[in-house]
PDB file of C-alpha atoms in Angstrom:
ATOM      1  CA  MET J   1      -3.610 -20.855 -12.465  1.00 65.00           C
ATOM      2  CA  LYS J   2      -6.164 -22.005 -15.026  1.00 72.00           C
ATOM      3  CA  GLU J   3      -3.840 -24.670 -16.400  1.00 75.00           C
ATOM      4  CA  LEU J   4      -3.128 -26.048 -12.925  1.00 76.00           C
ATOM      5  CA  ALA J   5      -6.814 -25.985 -11.954  1.00 77.00           C
ATOM      6  CA  HIS J   6      -7.709 -27.837 -15.164  1.00 76.00           C
ATOM      7  CA  TYR J   7      -4.969 -30.398 -14.546  1.00 76.00           C
ATOM      8  CA  LEU J   8      -6.175 -30.994 -10.977  1.00 79.00           C
ATOM      9  CA  HIS J   9      -9.705 -31.493 -12.272  1.00 80.00           C
ATOM     10  CA  GLU J  10      -8.524 -34.005 -14.905  1.00 81.00           C
ATOM     11  CA  HIS J  11      -6.133 -35.847 -12.528  1.00 79.00           C
ATOM     12  CA  SER J  12      -7.929 -35.813  -9.199  1.00 82.00           C
ATOM     13  CA  ALA J  13      -5.692 -38.562  -7.777  1.00 81.00           C
ATOM     14  CA  GLU J  14      -2.808 -36.064  -7.832  1.00 81.00           C
ATOM     15  CA  ALA J  15      -4.751 -33.225  -6.182  1.00 78.00           C
ATOM     16  CA  MET J  16      -3.510 -33.890  -2.642  1.00 76.00           C
ATOM     17  CA  ALA J  17       0.150 -33.758  -3.676  1.00 75.00           C
ATOM     18  CA  LEU J  18      -0.278 -30.624  -5.797  1.00 77.00           C
ATOM     19  CA  MET J  19      -2.605 -28.660  -3.513  1.00 77.00           C
ATOM     20  CA  PRO J  20       0.267 -26.783  -1.760  1.00 75.00           C
ATOM     21  CA  LEU J  21       1.450 -25.608  -5.179  1.00 73.00           C
ATOM     22  CA  TYR J  22      -2.065 -24.511  -6.092  1.00 74.00           C
ATOM     23  CA  ASP J  23      -2.415 -22.630  -2.806  1.00 77.00           C
ATOM     24  CA  ALA J  24       0.926 -20.854  -3.342  1.00 73.00           C
ATOM     25  CA  ALA J  25      -0.091 -19.908  -6.892  1.00 72.00           C
ATOM     26  CA  CYS J  26      -3.400 -18.507  -5.618  1.00 72.00           C
ATOM     27  CA  ASP J  27      -1.525 -16.517  -2.966  1.00 73.00           C
ATOM     28  CA  HIS J  28       0.833 -15.070  -5.580  1.00 66.00           C
ATOM     29  CA  ALA J  29      -2.019 -14.175  -7.910  1.00 65.00           C
ATOM     30  CA  LYS J  30      -3.907 -12.429  -5.124  1.00 71.00           C
ATOM     31  CA  ARG J  31      -0.910 -10.479  -3.747  1.00 67.00           C
ATOM     32  CA  ARG J  32       0.870 -10.023  -7.119  1.00 61.00           C
ATOM     33  CA  ALA J  33       4.150 -10.502  -5.239  1.00 64.00           C
ATOM     34  CA  CYS J  34       6.222 -13.195  -3.560  1.00 63.00           C
ATOM     35  CA  LEU J  35       6.388 -13.090   0.216  1.00 63.00           C
ATOM     36  CA  HIS J  36       8.056 -16.492   0.565  1.00 61.00           C
ATOM     37  CA  ASN J  37      11.706 -15.380   0.672  1.00 64.00           C
ATOM     38  CA  GLY J  38      12.690 -17.029  -2.607  1.00 65.00           C
ATOM     39  CA  ARG J  39      11.332 -20.447  -1.655  1.00 69.00           C
ATOM     40  CA  CYS J  40       8.558 -20.435  -4.219  1.00 76.00           C
ATOM     41  CA  PRO J  41       8.436 -23.224  -6.764  1.00 80.00           C
ATOM     42  CA  LEU J  42      10.482 -22.925  -9.939  1.00 83.00           C
ATOM     43  CA  VAL J  43       7.882 -23.338 -12.677  1.00 85.00           C
ATOM     44  CA  MET J  44       9.067 -24.961 -15.894  1.00 90.00           C
ATOM     45  CA  SER J  45       7.220 -25.768 -19.094  1.00 91.00           C
ATOM     46  CA  GLY J  46       8.055 -28.765 -21.227  1.00 92.00           C
ATOM     47  CA  ALA J  47       7.063 -30.158 -24.581  1.00 92.00           C
ATOM     48  CA  VAL J  48       6.908 -33.863 -25.231  1.00 93.00           C
ATOM     49  CA  VAL J  49       6.697 -34.247 -29.008  1.00 94.00           C
ATOM     50  CA  VAL J  50       5.839 -37.676 -30.425  1.00 94.00           C
ATOM     51  CA  ASP J  51       6.274 -38.436 -34.125  1.00 95.00           C
ATOM     52  CA  GLN J  52       4.366 -40.815 -36.405  1.00 94.00           C
ATOM     53  CA  LEU J  53       6.679 -43.674 -35.378  1.00 94.00           C
ATOM     54  CA  ASN J  54       5.951 -43.011 -31.673  1.00 93.00           C
ATOM     55  CA  ARG J  55       9.427 -41.655 -31.003  1.00 95.00           C
ATOM     56  CA  VAL J  56       9.996 -38.661 -28.743  1.00 94.00           C
ATOM     57  CA  LEU J  57      11.941 -35.545 -29.719  1.00 94.00           C
ATOM     58  CA  SER J  58      14.873 -35.008 -27.358  1.00 92.00           C
ATOM     59  CA  LEU J  59      17.397 -32.157 -27.281  1.00 90.00           C
ATOM     60  CA  ARG J  60      21.160 -32.441 -26.730  1.00 87.00           C
ATOM     61  CA  HIS J  61      21.883 -31.607 -23.080  1.00 82.00           C
ATOM     62  CA  GLN J  62      25.044 -32.187 -21.012  1.00 81.00           C
ATOM     63  CA  GLY J  63      26.449 -34.944 -23.198  1.00 78.00           C
ATOM     64  CA  GLY J  64      23.156 -36.778 -23.621  1.00 80.00           C
ATOM     65  CA  TYR J  65      19.583 -36.055 -24.626  1.00 85.00           C
ATOM     66  CA  SER J  66      16.706 -34.717 -22.574  1.00 87.00           C
ATOM     67  CA  LEU J  67      13.155 -33.564 -23.069  1.00 89.00           C
ATOM     68  CA  ALA J  68      12.571 -29.947 -24.046  1.00 85.00           C
ATOM     69  CA  GLU J  69      11.956 -27.793 -20.960  1.00 91.00           C
ATOM     70  CA  THR J  70      12.193 -24.063 -20.283  1.00 92.00           C
ATOM     71  CA  ALA J  71      11.239 -21.395 -17.790  1.00 89.00           C
ATOM     72  CA  PRO J  72       8.415 -19.151 -18.996  1.00 88.00           C
ATOM     73  CA  GLU J  73       9.505 -15.705 -20.162  1.00 89.00           C
ATOM     74  CA  PRO J  74       7.524 -12.450 -20.091  1.00 84.00           C
ATOM     75  CA  GLN J  75       6.682 -12.672 -23.814  1.00 90.00           C
ATOM     76  CA  ASP J  76       5.066 -16.117 -23.392  1.00 87.00           C
ATOM     77  CA  ASP J  77       1.282 -15.957 -23.281  1.00 86.00           C
ATOM     78  CA  SER J  78       0.973 -19.293 -21.455  1.00 86.00           C
ATOM     79  CA  LEU J  79       2.975 -22.228 -20.160  1.00 87.00           C
ATOM     80  CA  SER J  80       2.203 -24.183 -23.323  1.00 89.00           C
ATOM     81  CA  GLY J  81       3.318 -21.124 -25.315  1.00 90.00           C
ATOM     82  CA  ALA J  82       6.673 -21.249 -23.517  1.00 91.00           C
ATOM     83  CA  ALA J  83       7.097 -24.903 -24.499  1.00 92.00           C
ATOM     84  CA  LEU J  84       6.271 -24.111 -28.132  1.00 92.00           C
ATOM     85  CA  ARG J  85       8.690 -21.153 -28.125  1.00 93.00           C
ATOM     86  CA  LEU J  86      11.492 -23.429 -26.965  1.00 92.00           C
ATOM     87  CA  LEU J  87      10.785 -25.905 -29.763  1.00 91.00           C
ATOM     88  CA  ALA J  88      10.860 -23.148 -32.364  1.00 91.00           C
ATOM     89  CA  GLU J  89      14.095 -21.668 -30.977  1.00 91.00           C
ATOM     90  CA  GLU J  90      16.009 -24.913 -30.453  1.00 88.00           C
ATOM     91  CA  VAL J  91      14.992 -27.120 -33.362  1.00 89.00           C
ATOM     92  CA  GLY J  92      12.971 -24.908 -35.686  1.00 88.00           C
ATOM     93  CA  ILE J  93       9.865 -27.034 -35.303  1.00 86.00           C
ATOM     94  CA  ARG J  94       6.599 -25.166 -35.568  1.00 75.00           C
ATOM     95  CA  ASP J  95       4.271 -27.726 -37.108  1.00 88.00           C
ATOM     96  CA  VAL J  96       3.113 -29.496 -33.970  1.00 91.00           C
ATOM     97  CA  TRP J  97      -0.408 -30.154 -32.812  1.00 91.00           C
ATOM     98  CA  ALA J  98      -2.198 -31.327 -29.720  1.00 88.00           C
ATOM     99  CA  GLU J  99      -4.662 -34.146 -30.167  1.00 79.00           C
ATOM    100  CA  PRO J 100      -8.229 -33.309 -29.142  1.00 80.00           C
ATOM    101  CA  GLY J 101      -8.546 -33.514 -25.384  1.00 76.00           C
ATOM    102  CA  THR J 102      -4.799 -33.069 -24.742  1.00 77.00           C
ATOM    103  CA  GLU J 103      -4.541 -29.289 -24.956  1.00 78.00           C
ATOM    104  CA  GLY J 104      -3.746 -28.842 -21.260  1.00 84.00           C
ATOM    105  CA  PRO J 105      -0.752 -30.298 -19.426  1.00 88.00           C
ATOM    106  CA  PHE J 106      -0.733 -34.093 -19.541  1.00 88.00           C
ATOM    107  CA  LEU J 107       1.622 -34.267 -16.566  1.00 89.00           C
ATOM    108  CA  VAL J 108       2.703 -31.994 -13.725  1.00 87.00           C
ATOM    109  CA  ASP J 109       5.844 -33.378 -12.115  1.00 86.00           C
ATOM    110  CA  VAL J 110       7.586 -32.093  -9.007  1.00 84.00           C
ATOM    111  CA  THR J 111      11.295 -32.532  -8.248  1.00 86.00           C
ATOM    112  CA  ARG J 112      14.055 -30.612  -6.504  1.00 85.00           C
ATOM    113  CA  ALA J 113      15.194 -27.555  -8.405  1.00 85.00           C
ATOM    114  CA  PRO J 114      18.790 -27.464  -9.633  1.00 85.00           C
ATOM    115  CA  ARG J 115      21.249 -26.503  -6.902  1.00 88.00           C
ATOM    116  CA  GLU J 116      21.697 -22.943  -8.177  1.00 87.00           C
ATOM    117  CA  TYR J 117      18.059 -22.210  -7.223  1.00 82.00           C
ATOM    118  CA  GLY J 118      18.546 -22.998  -3.549  1.00 82.00           C
ATOM    119  CA  PRO J 119      15.884 -24.812  -1.516  1.00 82.00           C
ATOM    120  CA  ARG J 120      13.142 -24.437  -4.118  1.00 81.00           C
ATOM    121  CA  ILE J 121      11.223 -27.238  -5.755  1.00 82.00           C
ATOM    122  CA  ARG J 122      10.834 -27.511  -9.533  1.00 87.00           C
ATOM    123  CA  VAL J 123       7.336 -27.935 -10.941  1.00 86.00           C
ATOM    124  CA  GLY J 124       7.245 -29.052 -14.551  1.00 88.00           C
ATOM    125  CA  PHE J 125       4.122 -28.589 -16.634  1.00 89.00           C
ATOM    126  CA  ARG J 126       4.472 -30.992 -19.558  1.00 92.00           C
ATOM    127  CA  TYR J 127       2.421 -30.755 -22.745  1.00 91.00           C
ATOM    128  CA  LEU J 128       1.973 -33.547 -25.258  1.00 93.00           C
ATOM    129  CA  TYR J 129       2.264 -32.720 -28.952  1.00 93.00           C
ATOM    130  CA  ARG J 130       2.381 -34.692 -32.163  1.00 94.00           C
ATOM    131  CA  ALA J 131       4.535 -33.889 -35.212  1.00 94.00           C
ATOM    132  CA  HIS J 132       5.941 -35.552 -38.285  1.00 94.00           C
ATOM    133  CA  SER J 133       9.614 -36.426 -37.865  1.00 90.00           C
ATOM    134  CA  GLY J 134      10.424 -34.324 -40.952  1.00 90.00           C
ATOM    135  CA  ALA J 135       9.133 -31.193 -39.208  1.00 90.00           C
ATOM    136  CA  VAL J 136      12.488 -30.783 -37.439  1.00 90.00           C
ATOM    137  CA  PHE J 137      15.166 -29.059 -39.510  1.00 86.00           C
ATOM    138  CA  PRO J 138      17.301 -31.899 -40.963  1.00 87.00           C
ATOM    139  CA  ALA J 139      20.522 -30.110 -39.935  1.00 89.00           C
ATOM    140  CA  VAL J 140      19.409 -30.220 -36.287  1.00 90.00           C
ATOM    141  CA  ILE J 141      19.164 -34.011 -36.416  1.00 90.00           C
ATOM    142  CA  GLU J 142      22.320 -34.431 -38.547  1.00 91.00           C
ATOM    143  CA  THR J 143      24.469 -32.379 -36.154  1.00 91.00           C
ATOM    144  CA  GLY J 144      23.114 -34.237 -33.125  1.00 91.00           C
ATOM    145  CA  ALA J 145      21.494 -31.160 -31.546  1.00 90.00           C
ATOM    146  CA  ALA J 146      18.295 -33.218 -31.311  1.00 92.00           C
ATOM    147  CA  ALA J 147      17.182 -36.781 -31.902  1.00 93.00           C
ATOM    148  CA  TRP J 148      14.040 -38.854 -32.124  1.00 94.00           C
ATOM    149  CA  VAL J 149      14.309 -41.522 -29.417  1.00 93.00           C
ATOM    150  CA  PRO J 150      12.079 -44.498 -28.553  1.00 94.00           C
ATOM    151  CA  ILE J 151       9.617 -43.875 -25.747  1.00 93.00           C
ATOM    152  CA  ALA J 152      11.294 -46.630 -23.728  1.00 92.00           C
ATOM    153  CA  GLU J 153      14.426 -44.447 -23.545  1.00 90.00           C
ATOM    154  CA  ILE J 154      12.731 -41.495 -21.852  1.00 89.00           C
ATOM    155  CA  GLY J 155      14.693 -41.150 -18.608  1.00 86.00           C
ATOM    156  CA  ILE J 156      11.805 -39.806 -16.526  1.00 87.00           C
ATOM    157  CA  PRO J 157       9.549 -42.724 -15.540  1.00 91.00           C
ATOM    158  CA  SER J 158       6.437 -40.594 -14.907  1.00 88.00           C
ATOM    159  CA  VAL J 159       6.693 -39.011 -18.373  1.00 89.00           C
ATOM    160  CA  ARG J 160       7.445 -42.333 -20.076  1.00 92.00           C
ATOM    161  CA  GLU J 161       4.469 -44.021 -18.415  1.00 93.00           C
ATOM    162  CA  ARG J 162       2.062 -41.163 -19.120  1.00 90.00           C
ATOM    163  CA  VAL J 163       3.082 -41.045 -22.812  1.00 91.00           C
ATOM    164  CA  GLN J 164       2.734 -44.819 -23.120  1.00 91.00           C
ATOM    165  CA  ASP J 165      -0.687 -44.706 -21.425  1.00 88.00           C
ATOM    166  CA  HIS J 166      -1.814 -41.928 -23.763  1.00 83.00           C
ATOM    167  CA  LEU J 167      -0.667 -43.764 -26.888  1.00 82.00           C
ATOM    168  CA  ILE J 168      -2.303 -47.012 -25.806  1.00 76.00           C
ATOM    169  CA  GLY J 169      -5.521 -45.107 -25.054  1.00 68.00           C
ATOM    170  CA  ALA J 170      -5.376 -43.389 -28.447  1.00 56.00           C
ATOM    171  CA  ALA J 171      -4.930 -46.668 -30.352  1.00 51.00           C
TER     172      ALA J 171
END
């Protein structure tokens, strides 16, 4: 709730589109249960890690590469904690940092959930981190389990544009 409220405050132009999600989250928090017959949003947490050469860490997924994304688990203390857990589990990277002012999600994107989740929508909270390319276990890169890819090759336009905007603003 706090992360979504902070994001809405920082990105007021997106408030109208995300308000139904915020209302559903408030309803869940108040009732401490789902009364929406399994139609509630599928919340995912993702890490976008940019190295010193402005390349993005991508994980091997279905024959290609994709950004790191996971569903929060009970042991995660926050959505950003879930994203960091995934990075540690998948590529052994722990030495990441958020630049000042980018601690909260830098993008909340909404798409259809994968077919196995039925009629739900997927809401991805994406967090921007920085890391040195050597922070990933070399074997992970050598075996192709992960790769550093140019920002231009990010397949999700909203993420690509937001990362580019952030890097231009940071320069």
